[in-house]
């Protein structure tokens, strides 16, 4: 989901809101923590090498058994080990792509909101242009043209998803730039760089953090979608999206192959969404992001 | 009003020009020689040189772009390298399938979203509200290709309730509609919940309440109509997005729409077809934006360009 | 605001008539008891224009809509008459004379004449047509001048009367007849091809046993019987209906329900089919004239060292690949596939021997941190097989990196020198002759064209040149065999397997015959009475 054009209100309430997390946030945080722990601990948690043939199930995936709790795939690989290592690559891609998204979006938003005028017009039309494209289609075209690799995928996801961040940051900057403490600093001779760095950015920061959490859920989904279409990080890196793609061949004879990687993506995305929207609902119930 | 619309269209055309430039550039950083794509694996270098000459691939980039733009303005998006057919015709041929799926998924999303969002707002801060909120987040967190595959496994393969994909009967529409509609339903339910919350805080609701209207009565009679307008605007823009092709759902269900066409184009590096589908999608979205803004301006003359961001 | 809602609603209503489109069969005008062959396929048909098509799906229908002078027999790679009733080949294999049948007509009612055969070859040779078949007819005298625009006709094609056509070649070509059996050389009516131009594909007119009735992109293609076909006893079907956009799984289920007469077998179902005698007895299979292989660029380090290339040959477990393919391949030992004239069953190939592979790599000075990149087509099965190769090479200390790219990007990249060190490809025979493998893929002059491994061996080149013009089959094949042995020793490829095609047919389908080189012909197929006859 993209950030939507919503009513942008002053965000003081967010800053002042005391940290008193609700159940949703706790649940979300736990899910995210579990994902992170799996990703970090993958070498210790995975019972087998995720790329090696450890069973003789070539061409005919084997159902779950004692030795292989989630079965083995058509290349004789342990599905559980692949799932565990998949957490690492998914989180890496999700977070790094989010960083790219934020970097572009925040810079564009700050510049457009702070300088206004022609800068604003040009940057916002650029945003309009990017928003007009069908996101997944554009990402597919870019990845194919540049060949799929970890770096390509990060950059492409960032390149197609920064517009929402830019719009929100611009609106926020616009309202901050007219506030007393900014005009006061300006009259005291502070230059644009200083104004942005010291007075604007710190005040936009809480909003950026929320968008980072919610944005990670979108980048995770986009990455999974690209992987499903065969445009993800190339093998043997086990990615959840590609595991589902591979499983579609066997969806009648070995449905478990599709079920578990999907659950993994679902719970990872849900974790970030619960955390982000749970927080928003508590602190700024009228904000629609 | 007329000047507003004119300005909006001029800006829209500018955006479209930018879109066409980016689309064109994607195609020209492509690592594959269009001549090879056309002539195939076994062609000799001489043949390739002839084809390059013919397609004008030896001319400077800006001349190629100008030619592309001139043709696009006449509705001619070139010919597919692989299939040789007119790209515009290929896209229009696939449009009805995408349109049917998009409309039916949107209808489901709006109905389910209204129901969920409405119920949640009516029981604000109760258990039902929280449960529906988590459910809506669950809907938006599901990867569509996964839920689609699961529906195929359970509803089509095991229970044999619906066909396993394909196109041509109303029952084949059910599973793709659910797959595509659920995520949007979750999204709309959350938006509606927020909008209703905002509306309930307005003065006119207090006035109505003061006249003895019950909270739920006020919600339905006064807040809902006001919260609905922005939601429908959003849905209109989203519908435009869906009409430009739903790649994942169409791929899972082998739905013969624009998304599948684009998917095939990307895999064959069929450059004119990739450019065509991307441009087509962008045109629909830009047009929808102009229409929605115009409707707004028509209904509420106070609105000016600047307010629409 | 109420007005806005109304407007949105009416906008939605305006789109509703679309629901009617694309659905429901408009009258195909088939008789109630029509004998219809029902087929299905996932991908759409790329084209029906014989100048354009160069793939199995297109040729499946092109060869039913159009006729060529000669064609292959139903099951083999021997040539039989089609539009030509007889022909003569000169002793030097440079002049070919054909005598045409007089009772062939296009479906627009006009008789097929020698001018129509000349027209299509000239159409293919016209650069504006962008035909993939252009290179096959360049050896006809005058073809080069015609391609370059210096002549308005090809001087080496003679049509002395409507029923005779003579080809004069610039050099001896013992496989020229095979080139005339390709759909590129079909009889095409000029009036229709010129009227429709690039859209001829959607409005094809030919003289073959069937004609196009309906083609909805991504949905359905329907061919109906040509009542004026020159052989009045054929075809034996009234129509062929192929549903498009049907996933292999769905195709299989429809077959099981009796809705389809022929089906491919999805990989996941394959073990089950083979274990069930009733189903296994309904399958047909054939080893195609093609070879899947891994190519190594002999000009790039460390693949310029023959020991490294041989090590890769020893390292790969072919039986595992065959298991992953569920037996739909035959492990390969040589370059030429079985069934190809000139095939040598005595070739042993490289056995699976990882210890020897490691030893050869050590000898060549390749350490355990060697990480070559394998370029391959971004296709699910290709990637799965490459992952298996990745597992095998890991066992000998080679860390393979996979680079899946689009098909045309792959073709483009491998032609550049010093770009692709290692790649996965397959080669399908165009003609049943060793030249079509050995010369096209390994001759020095094919660098930058089809010699993707940039292989060169002067002795091999000499043998290839010596063999090419020979019409004496025994001597020809002996020379090609010698060349093949030399190439295998130099190991520019790891030959993997020869693909085997499996299909399953309903018990009431008769005369459905697989061909190792071409798609199945439908003209002799017939259906016994069966319970699913209503279309």
Tab-separated table of C-alpha atoms in Angstrom, chain C residues 30 35 107 208-213 222-229 231-240:
chain	number	residue	atom	x	y	z
C	30	UNK	CA	-19.633	-25.538	-36.719
C	35	UNK	CA	-15.461	-33.746	-35.121
C	107	UNK	CA	-8.934	-20.742	-49.671
C	208	UNK	CA	-3.333	-26.293	-46.386
C	209	UNK	CA	-5.779	-28.790	-44.881
C	210	UNK	CA	-7.159	-26.249	-42.383
C	211	UNK	CA	-8.008	-22.564	-42.347
C	212	UNK	CA	-8.220	-19.982	-39.595
C	213	UNK	CA	-11.725	-19.336	-38.289
C	222	UNK	CA	-9.992	-22.138	-33.969
C	223	UNK	CA	-9.019	-23.783	-37.236
C	224	UNK	CA	-11.645	-25.404	-39.456
C	225	UNK	CA	-11.388	-27.921	-42.243
C	226	UNK	CA	-10.530	-26.560	-45.697
C	227	UNK	CA	-13.200	-28.192	-47.892
C	228	UNK	CA	-11.142	-27.494	-51.021
C	229	UNK	CA	-7.906	-29.112	-49.835
C	231	UNK	CA	-6.492	-34.275	-51.012
C	232	UNK	CA	-10.288	-34.658	-50.720
C	233	UNK	CA	-9.936	-37.433	-48.127
C	234	UNK	CA	-8.242	-35.038	-45.723
C	235	UNK	CA	-8.394	-33.631	-43.174
C	236	UNK	CA	-10.386	-36.066	-41.119
C	237	UNK	CA	-11.283	-33.511	-38.458
C	238	UNK	CA	-13.817	-30.724	-38.897
C	239	UNK	CA	-12.068	-28.330	-36.563
C	240	UNK	CA	-9.259	-27.824	-34.108
